[in-house]
């Protein structure tokens, strides 16, 4: 149902509390599920060993989930750094616009 704040409680998977609001968590788990299915099925079709194929599927889940998680988090961090640089540049343009320190003004040798 709903909590006191009117929000629905988030889904909890593998100890990650609010998976809907955790960046990259949902996508990583979905990629891991797909990687698990592919790895286990390919191994089973190649060897016909059920237990080993299950183990390969679990390992595929872990590796794909972690790989997807770190890739997504790295890209998010890189995007935040770029946004911060752009915000600082815009702030500096607003501060220095129309002054002698404005880098867009042409310097004249007469002054």
Coordinates of N, CA, C and O in Angstrom, one line a residue:
X1 N 0.8 -1.2 0.0 CA 0.0 0.0 0.0 C 0.9 1.2 0.0 O 1.9 1.3 -0.7
X2 N 0.5 2.3 0.8 CA 1.3 3.5 0.8 C 1.8 3.7 2.2 O 1.2 3.3 3.2
X3 N 3.0 4.5 2.3 CA 3.5 4.9 3.6 C 2.9 6.2 3.9 O 2.0 6.7 3.2
X4 N 3.3 6.8 5.0 CA 2.7 8.0 5.5 C 2.9 9.2 4.5 O 2.0 10.0 4.4
X5 N 4.0 9.2 3.8 CA 4.3 10.3 2.9 C 3.5 10.2 1.6 O 3.6 11.1 0.7
X6 N 2.7 9.1 1.4 CA 2.0 9.0 0.2 C 2.7 8.3 -0.9 O 2.2 8.0 -2.0
X7 N 4.0 8.0 -0.7 CA 4.8 7.3 -1.7 C 4.7 5.8 -1.5 O 4.5 5.3 -0.4
X8 N 4.7 5.1 -2.6 CA 4.7 3.6 -2.5 C 6.1 3.2 -2.1 O 7.1 3.7 -2.5
X9 N 6.2 2.1 -1.3 CA 7.5 1.6 -0.9 C 8.2 1.0 -2.1 O 7.6 0.4 -2.9
X10 N 9.5 1.3 -2.2 CA 10.3 0.8 -3.3 C 10.5 -0.7 -3.2 O 10.4 -1.3 -2.2
X11 N 10.8 -1.3 -4.4 CA 11.1 -2.7 -4.5 C 12.5 -2.9 -3.9 O 13.4 -2.2 -4.2
X12 N 12.6 -4.0 -3.1 CA 13.9 -4.3 -2.6 C 14.4 -5.6 -3.2 O 13.8 -6.6 -3.1
X13 N 15.6 -5.5 -3.8 CA 16.2 -6.7 -4.5 C 17.7 -6.7 -4.0 O 18.4 -5.8 -4.1
X14 N 18.1 -7.9 -3.5 CA 19.5 -8.2 -3.1 C 20.0 -7.1 -2.2 O 21.2 -6.7 -2.3
X15 N 19.3 -6.6 -1.3 CA 19.7 -5.7 -0.3 C 19.8 -4.2 -0.8 O 20.1 -3.3 0.0
X16 N 19.5 -4.0 -2.0 CA 19.4 -2.6 -2.5 C 18.0 -2.1 -2.1 O 17.0 -2.6 -2.6
X17 N 18.0 -1.1 -1.3 CA 16.7 -0.7 -0.7 C 15.8 -0.1 -1.8 O 15.0 -0.7 -2.3
X18 N 15.9 1.0 -2.2 CA 14.9 1.6 -3.1 C 15.4 1.5 -4.6 O 16.0 2.4 -5.1
X19 N 15.2 0.3 -5.2 CA 15.8 0.0 -6.5 C 15.3 0.9 -7.6 O 16.0 1.2 -8.5
X20 N 14.1 1.5 -7.4 CA 13.5 2.3 -8.5 C 14.3 3.7 -8.5 O 14.3 4.3 -9.5
X21 N 14.8 4.1 -7.3 CA 15.4 5.4 -7.3 C 16.9 5.3 -7.2 O 17.6 6.4 -7.1
X22 N 17.5 4.1 -7.2 CA 18.9 4.0 -7.2 C 19.4 4.0 -8.6 O 19.0 3.2 -9.4
X23 N 20.4 5.0 -8.9 CA 20.8 5.1 -10.3 C 21.5 3.8 -10.7 O 22.3 3.2 -10.0
X24 N 21.1 3.3 -11.9 CA 21.7 2.2 -12.6 C 21.4 0.8 -12.0 O 21.7 -0.2 -12.6
X25 N 20.7 0.8 -10.9 CA 20.4 -0.5 -10.3 C 19.4 -1.4 -11.1 O 19.7 -2.5 -11.4
X26 N 18.3 -0.8 -11.6 CA 17.3 -1.5 -12.3 C 17.9 -2.0 -13.7 O 17.8 -3.2 -14.0
X27 N 18.6 -1.2 -14.4 CA 19.2 -1.6 -15.7 C 20.2 -2.6 -15.5 O 20.3 -3.6 -16.3
X28 N 21.0 -2.5 -14.4 CA 22.1 -3.5 -14.2 C 21.5 -4.9 -13.9 O 22.0 -5.9 -14.4
X29 N 20.5 -4.9 -13.1 CA 19.9 -6.2 -12.8 C 19.2 -6.8 -14.0 O 19.3 -8.0 -14.2
X30 N 18.6 -6.0 -14.8 CA 18.0 -6.5 -16.0 C 19.0 -7.0 -17.0 O 18.9 -8.1 -17.6
X31 N 20.1 -6.3 -17.1 CA 21.2 -6.8 -18.0 C 21.8 -8.1 -17.4 O 22.2 -9.0 -18.2
X32 N 21.9 -8.2 -16.1 CA 22.4 -9.4 -15.5 C 21.6 -10.6 -15.7 O 22.0 -11.7 -15.9
X33 N 20.2 -10.4 -15.7 CA 19.3 -11.5 -15.9 C 19.5 -12.0 -17.4 O 19.5 -13.2 -17.6
X34 N 19.6 -11.0 -18.3 CA 19.8 -11.4 -19.7 C 21.1 -12.1 -19.9 O 21.2 -13.2 -20.6
X35 N 22.2 -11.6 -19.3 CA 23.5 -12.3 -19.3 C 23.5 -13.7 -18.7 O 24.1 -14.6 -19.3
X36 N 22.8 -13.8 -17.7 CA 22.7 -15.1 -17.0 C 22.0 -16.1 -17.9 O 22.4 -17.2 -18.1
X37 N 20.9 -15.7 -18.5 CA 20.1 -16.6 -19.4 C 21.0 -17.0 -20.6 O 21.1 -18.2 -21.0
X38 N 21.7 -16.0 -21.2 CA 22.5 -16.3 -22.4 C 23.6 -17.3 -22.0 O 23.9 -18.3 -22.7
X39 N 24.4 -16.9 -20.9 CA 25.5 -17.7 -20.6 C 25.1 -19.1 -20.2 O 25.8 -20.1 -20.7
X40 N 24.1 -19.3 -19.4 CA 23.7 -20.6 -19.0 C 23.1 -21.4 -20.2 O 23.5 -22.6 -20.3
X41 N 22.4 -20.8 -21.0 CA 21.8 -21.5 -22.2 C 22.9 -22.0 -23.2 O 22.9 -23.1 -23.7
X42 N 23.8 -21.1 -23.5 CA 24.9 -21.4 -24.4 C 25.7 -22.5 -23.8 O 26.1 -23.5 -24.5
X43 N 26.0 -22.4 -22.5 CA 26.9 -23.5 -21.9 C 26.1 -24.8 -21.9 O 26.7 -25.9 -22.2
X44 N 24.8 -24.8 -21.7 CA 24.0 -26.0 -21.7 C 24.0 -26.6 -23.1 O 24.1 -27.9 -23.2
X45 N 23.8 -25.8 -24.1 CA 23.7 -26.3 -25.5 C 25.1 -26.9 -25.9 O 25.1 -27.8 -26.7
X46 N 26.1 -26.3 -25.4 CA 27.5 -26.8 -25.8 C 27.9 -28.0 -25.0 O 28.6 -28.9 -25.6
X47 N 27.5 -28.2 -23.7 CA 28.0 -29.3 -22.9 C 26.9 -30.3 -22.4 O 27.3 -31.4 -22.0
X48 N 25.7 -29.9 -22.4 CA 24.5 -30.7 -21.9 C 24.7 -31.0 -20.4 O 24.2 -32.0 -19.9
X49 N 25.5 -30.2 -19.7 CA 25.7 -30.4 -18.2 C 24.8 -29.4 -17.5 O 25.1 -28.2 -17.5
X50 N 23.8 -29.9 -16.8 CA 22.8 -29.0 -16.2 C 23.4 -28.2 -15.0 O 23.3 -27.0 -14.9
X51 N 24.0 -28.9 -14.1 CA 24.5 -28.2 -12.9 C 25.6 -27.2 -13.2 O 25.6 -26.1 -12.7
X52 N 26.5 -27.6 -14.1 CA 27.6 -26.7 -14.5 C 27.0 -25.5 -15.3 O 27.4 -24.4 -15.1
X53 N 25.9 -25.7 -16.1 CA 25.3 -24.6 -16.8 C 24.6 -23.7 -15.9 O 24.6 -22.4 -16.1
X54 N 24.0 -24.2 -14.8 CA 23.4 -23.3 -13.8 C 24.5 -22.4 -13.1 O 24.3 -21.2 -12.9
X55 N 25.6 -23.1 -12.8 CA 26.7 -22.3 -12.2 C 27.3 -21.2 -13.1 O 27.6 -20.1 -12.7
X56 N 27.4 -21.6 -14.4 CA 27.8 -20.6 -15.4 C 26.8 -19.5 -15.5 O 27.2 -18.3 -15.7
X57 N 25.5 -19.8 -15.4 CA 24.5 -18.8 -15.5 C 24.5 -17.8 -14.3 O 24.4 -16.6 -14.5
X58 N 24.8 -18.4 -13.1 CA 24.9 -17.5 -11.9 C 26.2 -16.6 -12.1 O 26.1 -15.4 -11.8
X59 N 27.3 -17.2 -12.5 CA 28.5 -16.4 -12.7 C 28.2 -15.3 -13.8 O 28.7 -14.2 -13.7
X60 N 27.5 -15.7 -14.9 CA 27.2 -14.7 -15.9 C 26.3 -13.6 -15.3 O 26.5 -12.4 -15.7
X61 N 25.4 -13.9 -14.4 CA 24.6 -12.9 -13.8 C 25.4 -11.9 -13.0 O 25.3 -10.7 -13.2
X62 N 26.3 -12.5 -12.2 CA 27.2 -11.6 -11.4 C 28.1 -10.7 -12.2 O 28.2 -9.5 -12.0
X63 N 28.7 -11.3 -13.2 CA 29.7 -10.5 -14.0 C 28.9 -9.5 -14.8 O 29.4 -8.3 -14.9
X64 N 27.8 -9.9 -15.4 CA 27.1 -8.9 -16.3 C 26.5 -7.8 -15.4 O 26.5 -6.6 -15.8
X65 N 26.0 -8.1 -14.3 CA 25.4 -7.1 -13.4 C 26.5 -6.1 -12.9 O 26.3 -4.9 -13.0
X66 N 27.6 -6.7 -12.5 CA 28.7 -5.8 -12.0 C 29.3 -4.9 -13.1 O 29.5 -3.8 -12.9
X67 N 29.5 -5.6 -14.3 CA 30.0 -4.8 -15.4 C 29.1 -3.7 -15.8 O 29.5 -2.6 -16.1
X68 N 27.8 -4.0 -15.9 CA 26.8 -3.0 -16.3 C 26.7 -1.9 -15.2 O 26.6 -0.7 -15.6
X69 N 26.8 -2.3 -14.0 CA 26.7 -1.3 -12.9 C 27.9 -0.3 -12.9 O 27.7 0.9 -12.9
X70 N 29.1 -0.8 -13.0 CA 30.3 0.0 -13.0 C 30.3 0.9 -14.3 O 30.7 2.1 -14.2
X71 N 29.9 0.4 -15.4 CA 29.9 1.1 -16.7 C 28.9 2.3 -16.6 O 29.2 3.4 -16.9
X72 N 27.7 2.0 -16.1 CA 26.7 3.0 -15.9 C 27.1 4.1 -14.9 O 27.0 5.3 -15.2
X73 N 27.7 3.7 -13.8 CA 28.1 4.6 -12.8 C 29.2 5.5 -13.3 O 29.3 6.7 -13.0
X74 N 30.2 4.9 -14.0 CA 31.3 5.7 -14.6 C 30.7 6.7 -15.6 O 31.1 7.9 -15.5
X75 N 29.8 6.4 -16.4 CA 29.2 7.3 -17.4 C 28.4 8.4 -16.7 O 28.5 9.6 -17.1
X76 N 27.7 8.1 -15.6 CA 27.0 9.1 -14.8 C 28.0 10.1 -14.2 O 27.7 11.3 -14.1
X77 N 29.1 9.5 -13.6 CA 30.0 10.4 -13.0 C 30.7 11.3 -14.0 O 30.9 12.5 -13.7
X78 N 31.0 10.8 -15.2 CA 31.6 11.6 -16.2 C 30.6 12.7 -16.7 O 31.0 13.9 -16.9
X79 N 29.3 12.4 -16.8 CA 28.3 13.3 -17.2 C 28.2 14.5 -16.1 O 28.1 15.6 -16.5
X80 N 28.2 14.1 -14.8 CA 28.1 15.1 -13.8 C 29.3 16.0 -13.8 O 29.2 17.2 -13.6
X81 N 30.5 15.5 -14.1 CA 31.7 16.4 -14.2 C 31.6 17.4 -15.4 O 31.8 18.6 -15.3
X82 N 31.1 16.9 -16.5 CA 30.9 17.7 -17.7 C 29.8 18.8 -17.4 O 30.0 20.0 -17.7
X83 N 28.7 18.4 -16.7 CA 27.7 19.4 -16.3 C 28.3 20.5 -15.4 O 27.9 21.6 -15.5
X84 N 29.1 20.0 -14.4 CA 29.7 21.0 -13.5 C 30.6 22.0 -14.2 O 30.6 23.2 -13.9
X85 N 31.4 21.5 -15.2 CA 32.2 22.4 -15.9 C 31.4 23.4 -16.8 O 31.8 24.6 -16.8
X86 N 30.3 22.9 -17.4 CA 29.5 23.8 -18.1 C 28.8 24.9 -17.2 O 28.8 26.0 -17.6
X87 N 28.4 24.4 -16.1 CA 27.7 25.4 -15.1 C 28.7 26.4 -14.7 O 28.4 27.6 -14.6
X88 N 30.0 26.0 -14.4 CA 31.0 27.0 -14.0 C 31.3 27.9 -15.1 O 31.5 29.1 -14.9
X89 N 31.4 27.4 -16.3 CA 31.7 28.3 -17.5 C 30.6 29.3 -17.7 O 30.8 30.5 -18.0
X90 N 29.3 28.9 -17.5 CA 28.2 29.8 -17.7 C 28.2 30.9 -16.6 O 28.0 32.1 -16.8
X91 N 28.5 30.4 -15.3 CA 28.6 31.4 -14.2 C 29.7 32.4 -14.4 O 29.5 33.6 -14.2
X92 N 30.9 31.9 -14.9 CA 32.0 32.8 -15.2 C 31.7 33.8 -16.3 O 32.0 35.0 -16.2
X93 N 30.9 33.3 -17.3 CA 30.6 34.2 -18.4 C 29.6 35.3 -17.9 O 29.8 36.5 -18.2
X94 N 28.7 35.0 -17.0 CA 27.8 36.0 -16.4 C 28.6 36.9 -15.6 O 28.3 38.2 -15.6
X95 N 29.5 36.5 -14.8 CA 30.3 37.3 -13.9 C 31.2 38.3 -14.7 O 31.2 39.5 -14.4
X96 N 31.9 37.8 -15.7 CA 32.9 38.6 -16.4 C 32.3 39.3 -17.6 O 33.1 40.1 -18.2
X97 N 31.1 39.1 -18.0 CA 30.6 39.8 -19.2 C 30.6 41.3 -19.0 O 30.1 41.8 -18.0
X98 N 31.1 42.0 -20.0 CA 31.2 43.4 -20.0 C 32.3 44.0 -19.2 O 32.4 45.2 -19.1
X99 N 33.2 43.2 -18.6 CA 34.3 43.8 -17.9 C 35.6 43.6 -18.7 O 35.6 43.0 -19.8
X100 N 36.7 44.1 -18.2 CA 37.9 44.0 -18.9 C 38.4 42.5 -18.9 O 39.3 42.2 -19.7
X101 N 37.9 41.7 -18.0 CA 38.4 40.3 -17.9 C 37.6 39.4 -18.8 O 37.9 38.2 -18.8
X102 N 36.6 40.0 -19.5 CA 35.8 39.2 -20.4 C 36.7 38.6 -21.6 O 37.2 39.3 -22.4
X103 N 36.8 37.3 -21.7 CA 37.7 36.7 -22.7 C 37.1 36.8 -24.1 O 37.8 36.7 -25.1
X104 N 35.8 37.2 -24.2 CA 35.2 37.3 -25.6 C 35.4 38.7 -26.2 O 35.2 38.9 -27.4
X105 N 35.8 39.6 -25.3 CA 36.1 41.0 -25.8 C 37.4 41.0 -26.6 O 38.4 40.4 -26.1
X106 N 37.5 41.7 -27.7 CA 38.7 41.9 -28.4 C 39.6 42.9 -27.7 O 39.2 43.9 -27.3
X107 N 40.8 42.5 -27.5 CA 41.8 43.4 -26.9 C 42.3 44.3 -27.9 O 42.7 44.0 -29.0
X108 N 42.3 45.6 -27.6 CA 42.9 46.6 -28.5 C 44.1 47.2 -27.9 O 44.2 47.3 -26.7
X109 N 45.1 47.4 -28.7 CA 46.4 47.9 -28.2 C 46.4 49.4 -27.8 O 47.4 49.9 -27.3
X110 N 45.3 50.1 -28.1 CA 45.2 51.5 -27.8 C 45.1 51.8 -26.3 O 45.4 52.9 -25.9
X111 N 44.5 51.0 -25.6 CA 44.2 51.3 -24.2 C 45.4 51.0 -23.3 O 46.2 50.5 -23.0

